[in-house]
């Protein structure tokens, strides 16, 4: 997106300047702000929100272009500022960290022409540009820039971010292992008492540790939710969940305290249960991890190609936690060696995946297999993890639908209630 900007500094004050271009943009914004959007149909409002996001990206791309030119001009130093970020922070009255982020992106975009063009057209947003700028330090980024940019234009941000992480792991395995070690070393936890006697908790966990902690917390939180729901159903005729006596945040806090109580109640020397950590991994990547962990060449595989097809779990590698955090094959193999491997093979004789009409509910191995397959709520745009969703019949039970993995979809409670299946 190109635009001519003419700045005319006054002779009396170097901090004042007059922009004689971009007035049309300001006039258009002023005109748009006068519309009564509350009277427009919802579909028009949705399209307008999308268009505004595109225009916002174009303005942010133009800002980066102008900042890059300002940076190269050196005028900020003539004005007495030590850095261009300091000059921007002073002139625009924003936080220094925010100004520095703008400068960093502006400088990085100079070496990313494909990304800069897509950003200028509003096809990708600021979050995409910053994520790609972070990935641009990897060797081979220029060869993959078009592919990665296309992913940003077509995927949800969560899927795009995961695709870029897979690419980073594929092109620089050593750096990926270093990052994994760095994340593990960053783990920390703080518990302190405030002046009014409240307790303040703050900490960081590595991806594997977080999975283990989260699974334990969610199990207890689910127990507390069921208890709260029973109390609400007993006290209120309409049985509406809005009348639960605890908020979700309060329930999580109580679940954390309950975790401490149960840990204290465990007798000394008692055998603790195995932690539940679910890792999604394909066979070739698992064998690659074994080779790296054991320092042997037990399996021979061609190196995964980082530039073939869409960058996703199906294109060369699948190695991530149940929450979707991409981990290294070494991390996954280390967890497998410490505990148990849960195997899910579709159409396997060892796992029943077809209950026909003998039972209505999706339970046991069938439920686990469907959750592992879908990963999130199947409704478009909903990314609630499958472990927190319900399993719904695609063709409803009352209409002859069977309890099979081919007739099942994960849906969160909201989309389960509002889903209208075909009859």
PDB file of C-alpha atoms in Angstrom, residues 94-273:
ATOM      1  CA  UNK A  94       2.824   5.482  23.380  1.00  0.00           C
ATOM      2  CA  UNK A  95       4.766   3.114  25.614  1.00  0.00           C
ATOM      3  CA  UNK A  96       8.399   2.670  24.665  1.00  0.00           C
ATOM      4  CA  UNK A  97       7.944  -1.104  24.322  1.00  0.00           C
ATOM      5  CA  UNK A  98       5.111  -0.610  21.841  1.00  0.00           C
ATOM      6  CA  UNK A  99       7.161   1.854  19.800  1.00  0.00           C
ATOM      7  CA  UNK A 100      10.113  -0.546  19.783  1.00  0.00           C
ATOM      8  CA  UNK A 101       7.861  -3.361  18.517  1.00  0.00           C
ATOM      9  CA  UNK A 102       6.737  -1.158  15.640  1.00  0.00           C
ATOM     10  CA  UNK A 103      10.342  -0.331  14.758  1.00  0.00           C
ATOM     11  CA  UNK A 104      11.391  -3.987  14.907  1.00  0.00           C
ATOM     12  CA  UNK A 105       8.547  -5.029  12.598  1.00  0.00           C
ATOM     13  CA  UNK A 106       9.284  -2.163  10.205  1.00  0.00           C
ATOM     14  CA  UNK A 107      12.917  -3.221   9.917  1.00  0.00           C
ATOM     15  CA  UNK A 108      12.065  -6.903   9.529  1.00  0.00           C
ATOM     16  CA  UNK A 109       9.476  -6.290   6.804  1.00  0.00           C
ATOM     17  CA  UNK A 110      12.215  -4.860   4.588  1.00  0.00           C
ATOM     18  CA  UNK A 111      13.534  -8.405   4.139  1.00  0.00           C
ATOM     19  CA  UNK A 112      10.065  -9.972   3.815  1.00  0.00           C
ATOM     20  CA  UNK A 113       8.591  -8.598   0.547  1.00  0.00           C
ATOM     21  CA  UNK A 114       5.859 -11.238   0.242  1.00  0.00           C
ATOM     22  CA  UNK A 115       4.692 -10.675   3.807  1.00  0.00           C
ATOM     23  CA  UNK A 116       4.893  -6.904   3.408  1.00  0.00           C
ATOM     24  CA  UNK A 117       2.726  -6.996   0.268  1.00  0.00           C
ATOM     25  CA  UNK A 118       0.081  -9.232   1.879  1.00  0.00           C
ATOM     26  CA  UNK A 119       0.130  -7.021   4.981  1.00  0.00           C
ATOM     27  CA  UNK A 120      -0.299  -3.906   2.860  1.00  0.00           C
ATOM     28  CA  UNK A 121      -3.330  -5.434   1.131  1.00  0.00           C
ATOM     29  CA  UNK A 122      -4.908  -6.357   4.459  1.00  0.00           C
ATOM     30  CA  UNK A 123      -4.792 -10.082   3.650  1.00  0.00           C
ATOM     31  CA  UNK A 124      -2.816 -10.798   6.820  1.00  0.00           C
ATOM     32  CA  UNK A 125      -3.041  -8.949  10.105  1.00  0.00           C
ATOM     33  CA  UNK A 126      -0.532  -7.486  12.536  1.00  0.00           C
ATOM     34  CA  UNK A 127      -0.400 -10.692  14.604  1.00  0.00           C
ATOM     35  CA  UNK A 128       0.504 -12.703  11.479  1.00  0.00           C
ATOM     36  CA  UNK A 129       3.204 -10.239  10.447  1.00  0.00           C
ATOM     37  CA  UNK A 130       4.780 -10.306  13.910  1.00  0.00           C
ATOM     38  CA  UNK A 131       4.731 -14.115  14.057  1.00  0.00           C
ATOM     39  CA  UNK A 132       6.367 -14.360  10.636  1.00  0.00           C
ATOM     40  CA  UNK A 133       8.926 -11.739  11.637  1.00  0.00           C
ATOM     41  CA  UNK A 134       9.853 -13.936  14.594  1.00  0.00           C
ATOM     42  CA  UNK A 135      10.230 -16.947  12.278  1.00  0.00           C
ATOM     43  CA  UNK A 136      12.271 -15.003   9.738  1.00  0.00           C
ATOM     44  CA  UNK A 137      15.488 -15.511  11.738  1.00  0.00           C
ATOM     45  CA  UNK A 138      15.471 -19.207  10.739  1.00  0.00           C
ATOM     46  CA  UNK A 139      17.578 -20.310   7.804  1.00  0.00           C
ATOM     47  CA  UNK A 140      15.530 -20.958   4.705  1.00  0.00           C
ATOM     48  CA  UNK A 141      12.761 -18.504   5.572  1.00  0.00           C
ATOM     49  CA  UNK A 142      13.040 -16.713   2.228  1.00  0.00           C
ATOM     50  CA  UNK A 143      12.330 -19.993   0.416  1.00  0.00           C
ATOM     51  CA  UNK A 144       9.295 -20.708   2.579  1.00  0.00           C
ATOM     52  CA  UNK A 145       8.009 -17.126   2.875  1.00  0.00           C
ATOM     53  CA  UNK A 146       5.308 -17.507   0.217  1.00  0.00           C
ATOM     54  CA  UNK A 147       4.094 -20.801   1.666  1.00  0.00           C
ATOM     55  CA  UNK A 148       3.969 -19.463   5.218  1.00  0.00           C
ATOM     56  CA  UNK A 149       2.220 -16.300   4.064  1.00  0.00           C
ATOM     57  CA  UNK A 150      -0.411 -18.362   2.270  1.00  0.00           C
ATOM     58  CA  UNK A 151      -1.020 -20.252   5.520  1.00  0.00           C
ATOM     59  CA  UNK A 152      -1.586 -16.916   7.256  1.00  0.00           C
ATOM     60  CA  UNK A 153      -4.147 -15.960   4.583  1.00  0.00           C
ATOM     61  CA  UNK A 154      -6.170 -19.179   4.818  1.00  0.00           C
ATOM     62  CA  UNK A 155      -5.880 -20.728   8.299  1.00  0.00           C
ATOM     63  CA  UNK A 156      -7.213 -19.636  11.646  1.00  0.00           C
ATOM     64  CA  UNK A 157      -4.532 -17.912  13.690  1.00  0.00           C
ATOM     65  CA  UNK A 158      -4.196 -20.875  16.031  1.00  0.00           C
ATOM     66  CA  UNK A 159      -3.663 -23.297  13.122  1.00  0.00           C
ATOM     67  CA  UNK A 160      -1.312 -20.837  11.410  1.00  0.00           C
ATOM     68  CA  UNK A 161       0.810 -20.416  14.530  1.00  0.00           C
ATOM     69  CA  UNK A 162       1.047 -24.190  14.884  1.00  0.00           C
ATOM     70  CA  UNK A 163       2.019 -24.553  11.214  1.00  0.00           C
ATOM     71  CA  UNK A 164       4.838 -22.030  11.643  1.00  0.00           C
ATOM     72  CA  UNK A 165       6.035 -23.846  14.765  1.00  0.00           C
ATOM     73  CA  UNK A 166       6.186 -27.130  12.839  1.00  0.00           C
ATOM     74  CA  UNK A 167       8.157 -25.416  10.077  1.00  0.00           C
ATOM     75  CA  UNK A 168      10.605 -23.999  12.629  1.00  0.00           C
ATOM     76  CA  UNK A 169      11.127 -27.453  14.146  1.00  0.00           C
ATOM     77  CA  UNK A 170      11.666 -29.041  10.736  1.00  0.00           C
ATOM     78  CA  UNK A 171      14.202 -26.535   9.402  1.00  0.00           C
ATOM     79  CA  UNK A 172      16.239 -26.242  12.612  1.00  0.00           C
ATOM     80  CA  UNK A 173      15.895 -29.230  14.921  1.00  0.00           C
ATOM     81  CA  UNK A 174      18.836 -28.132  17.091  1.00  0.00           C
ATOM     82  CA  UNK A 175      17.267 -24.736  17.729  1.00  0.00           C
ATOM     83  CA  UNK A 176      13.947 -26.431  18.547  1.00  0.00           C
ATOM     84  CA  UNK A 177      15.644 -28.626  21.139  1.00  0.00           C
ATOM     85  CA  UNK A 178      17.410 -25.572  22.553  1.00  0.00           C
ATOM     86  CA  UNK A 179      14.084 -23.723  22.815  1.00  0.00           C
ATOM     87  CA  UNK A 180      12.532 -26.727  24.571  1.00  0.00           C
ATOM     88  CA  UNK A 181      15.363 -26.785  27.113  1.00  0.00           C
ATOM     89  CA  UNK A 182      15.047 -23.036  27.602  1.00  0.00           C
ATOM     90  CA  UNK A 183      11.302 -23.340  28.290  1.00  0.00           C
ATOM     91  CA  UNK A 184      11.949 -26.076  30.830  1.00  0.00           C
ATOM     92  CA  UNK A 185      14.555 -23.933  32.580  1.00  0.00           C
ATOM     93  CA  UNK A 186      12.125 -21.002  32.704  1.00  0.00           C
ATOM     94  CA  UNK A 187       9.676 -22.904  34.914  1.00  0.00           C
ATOM     95  CA  UNK A 188       9.022 -21.107  38.176  1.00  0.00           C
ATOM     96  CA  UNK A 189       6.281 -20.603  40.716  1.00  0.00           C
ATOM     97  CA  UNK A 190       5.634 -17.931  43.330  1.00  0.00           C
ATOM     98  CA  UNK A 191       3.147 -17.923  46.198  1.00  0.00           C
ATOM     99  CA  UNK A 192       2.958 -14.779  48.308  1.00  0.00           C
ATOM    100  CA  UNK A 193       0.601 -13.104  50.745  1.00  0.00           C
ATOM    101  CA  UNK A 194      -0.660  -9.611  49.976  1.00  0.00           C
ATOM    102  CA  UNK A 195      -1.139  -6.816  52.510  1.00  0.00           C
ATOM    103  CA  UNK A 196      -4.807  -7.698  53.011  1.00  0.00           C
ATOM    104  CA  UNK A 197      -4.081 -11.386  53.629  1.00  0.00           C
ATOM    105  CA  UNK A 198      -5.049 -12.698  50.198  1.00  0.00           C
ATOM    106  CA  UNK A 199      -2.765 -15.211  48.517  1.00  0.00           C
ATOM    107  CA  UNK A 200      -1.238 -14.388  45.139  1.00  0.00           C
ATOM    108  CA  UNK A 201      -0.057 -17.200  42.825  1.00  0.00           C
ATOM    109  CA  UNK A 202       2.053 -16.674  39.741  1.00  0.00           C
ATOM    110  CA  UNK A 203       4.209 -19.020  37.721  1.00  0.00           C
ATOM    111  CA  UNK A 204       5.352 -20.599  34.475  1.00  0.00           C
ATOM    112  CA  UNK A 205       5.276 -24.270  33.471  1.00  0.00           C
ATOM    113  CA  UNK A 206       6.871 -25.973  30.486  1.00  0.00           C
ATOM    114  CA  UNK A 207       4.378 -27.508  27.978  1.00  0.00           C
ATOM    115  CA  UNK A 208       4.609 -31.043  29.393  1.00  0.00           C
ATOM    116  CA  UNK A 209       4.356 -29.921  33.012  1.00  0.00           C
ATOM    117  CA  UNK A 210       1.417 -27.714  32.154  1.00  0.00           C
ATOM    118  CA  UNK A 211      -0.431 -30.634  30.528  1.00  0.00           C
ATOM    119  CA  UNK A 212      -0.024 -32.724  33.671  1.00  0.00           C
ATOM    120  CA  UNK A 213      -1.096 -29.871  35.959  1.00  0.00           C
ATOM    121  CA  UNK A 214      -4.039 -28.861  33.793  1.00  0.00           C
ATOM    122  CA  UNK A 215      -5.398 -32.392  33.509  1.00  0.00           C
ATOM    123  CA  UNK A 216      -5.362 -32.847  37.282  1.00  0.00           C
ATOM    124  CA  UNK A 217      -6.965 -29.444  37.861  1.00  0.00           C
ATOM    125  CA  UNK A 218      -9.691 -30.017  35.272  1.00  0.00           C
ATOM    126  CA  UNK A 219     -10.656 -33.386  36.752  1.00  0.00           C
ATOM    127  CA  UNK A 220     -11.240 -31.827  40.164  1.00  0.00           C
ATOM    128  CA  UNK A 221     -12.924 -28.781  38.652  1.00  0.00           C
ATOM    129  CA  UNK A 222     -15.342 -31.094  36.807  1.00  0.00           C
ATOM    130  CA  UNK A 223     -16.192 -32.792  40.114  1.00  0.00           C
ATOM    131  CA  UNK A 224     -16.926 -29.442  41.739  1.00  0.00           C
ATOM    132  CA  UNK A 225     -19.021 -28.352  38.755  1.00  0.00           C
ATOM    133  CA  UNK A 226     -21.159 -31.486  38.952  1.00  0.00           C
ATOM    134  CA  UNK A 227     -21.677 -30.895  42.678  1.00  0.00           C
ATOM    135  CA  UNK A 228     -22.646 -27.264  42.059  1.00  0.00           C
ATOM    136  CA  UNK A 229     -25.028 -28.329  39.305  1.00  0.00           C
ATOM    137  CA  UNK A 230     -26.738 -30.860  41.565  1.00  0.00           C
ATOM    138  CA  UNK A 231     -27.196 -28.186  44.233  1.00  0.00           C
ATOM    139  CA  UNK A 232     -28.655 -25.767  41.682  1.00  0.00           C
ATOM    140  CA  UNK A 233     -31.042 -28.386  40.310  1.00  0.00           C
ATOM    141  CA  UNK A 234     -32.229 -29.188  43.805  1.00  0.00           C
ATOM    142  CA  UNK A 235     -32.806 -25.553  44.750  1.00  0.00           C
ATOM    143  CA  UNK A 236     -34.281 -24.139  41.540  1.00  0.00           C
ATOM    144  CA  UNK A 237     -37.148 -25.330  39.433  1.00  0.00           C
ATOM    145  CA  UNK A 238     -35.778 -24.097  36.097  1.00  0.00           C
ATOM    146  CA  UNK A 239     -32.368 -25.750  36.757  1.00  0.00           C
ATOM    147  CA  UNK A 240     -30.478 -22.999  34.962  1.00  0.00           C
ATOM    148  CA  UNK A 241     -26.702 -23.228  35.271  1.00  0.00           C
ATOM    149  CA  UNK A 242     -26.475 -19.444  35.661  1.00  0.00           C
ATOM    150  CA  UNK A 243     -27.629 -19.988  39.248  1.00  0.00           C
ATOM    151  CA  UNK A 244     -24.530 -21.932  40.261  1.00  0.00           C
ATOM    152  CA  UNK A 245     -23.160 -20.471  43.468  1.00  0.00           C
ATOM    153  CA  UNK A 246     -19.560 -20.341  42.206  1.00  0.00           C
ATOM    154  CA  UNK A 247     -18.130 -18.661  39.139  1.00  0.00           C
ATOM    155  CA  UNK A 248     -15.774 -20.714  36.909  1.00  0.00           C
ATOM    156  CA  UNK A 249     -12.798 -18.727  38.234  1.00  0.00           C
ATOM    157  CA  UNK A 250     -13.833 -19.389  41.848  1.00  0.00           C
ATOM    158  CA  UNK A 251     -14.297 -23.074  41.057  1.00  0.00           C
ATOM    159  CA  UNK A 252     -10.773 -23.285  39.598  1.00  0.00           C
ATOM    160  CA  UNK A 253      -9.377 -21.621  42.718  1.00  0.00           C
ATOM    161  CA  UNK A 254     -11.223 -24.118  44.940  1.00  0.00           C
ATOM    162  CA  UNK A 255     -10.025 -26.984  42.729  1.00  0.00           C
ATOM    163  CA  UNK A 256      -6.433 -25.857  43.259  1.00  0.00           C
ATOM    164  CA  UNK A 257      -6.921 -25.876  47.023  1.00  0.00           C
ATOM    165  CA  UNK A 258      -8.541 -29.317  46.748  1.00  0.00           C
ATOM    166  CA  UNK A 259      -5.469 -30.549  44.861  1.00  0.00           C
ATOM    167  CA  UNK A 260      -3.336 -29.470  47.840  1.00  0.00           C
ATOM    168  CA  UNK A 261      -5.678 -31.194  50.300  1.00  0.00           C
ATOM    169  CA  UNK A 262      -5.591 -34.464  48.398  1.00  0.00           C
ATOM    170  CA  UNK A 263      -1.812 -34.308  48.112  1.00  0.00           C
ATOM    171  CA  UNK A 264      -1.568 -33.818  51.879  1.00  0.00           C
ATOM    172  CA  UNK A 265      -3.912 -36.753  52.502  1.00  0.00           C
ATOM    173  CA  UNK A 266      -1.713 -39.212  50.583  1.00  0.00           C
ATOM    174  CA  UNK A 267       0.161 -41.429  53.076  1.00  0.00           C
ATOM    175  CA  UNK A 268       3.926 -41.173  53.080  1.00  0.00           C
ATOM    176  CA  UNK A 269       5.488 -43.731  50.773  1.00  0.00           C
ATOM    177  CA  UNK A 270       2.216 -44.449  48.970  1.00  0.00           C
ATOM    178  CA  UNK A 271       2.420 -45.113  45.247  1.00  0.00           C
ATOM    179  CA  UNK A 272       1.072 -42.122  43.363  1.00  0.00           C
ATOM    180  CA  UNK A 273      -0.969 -42.625  40.186  1.00  0.00           C
TER     181      UNK A 273
END
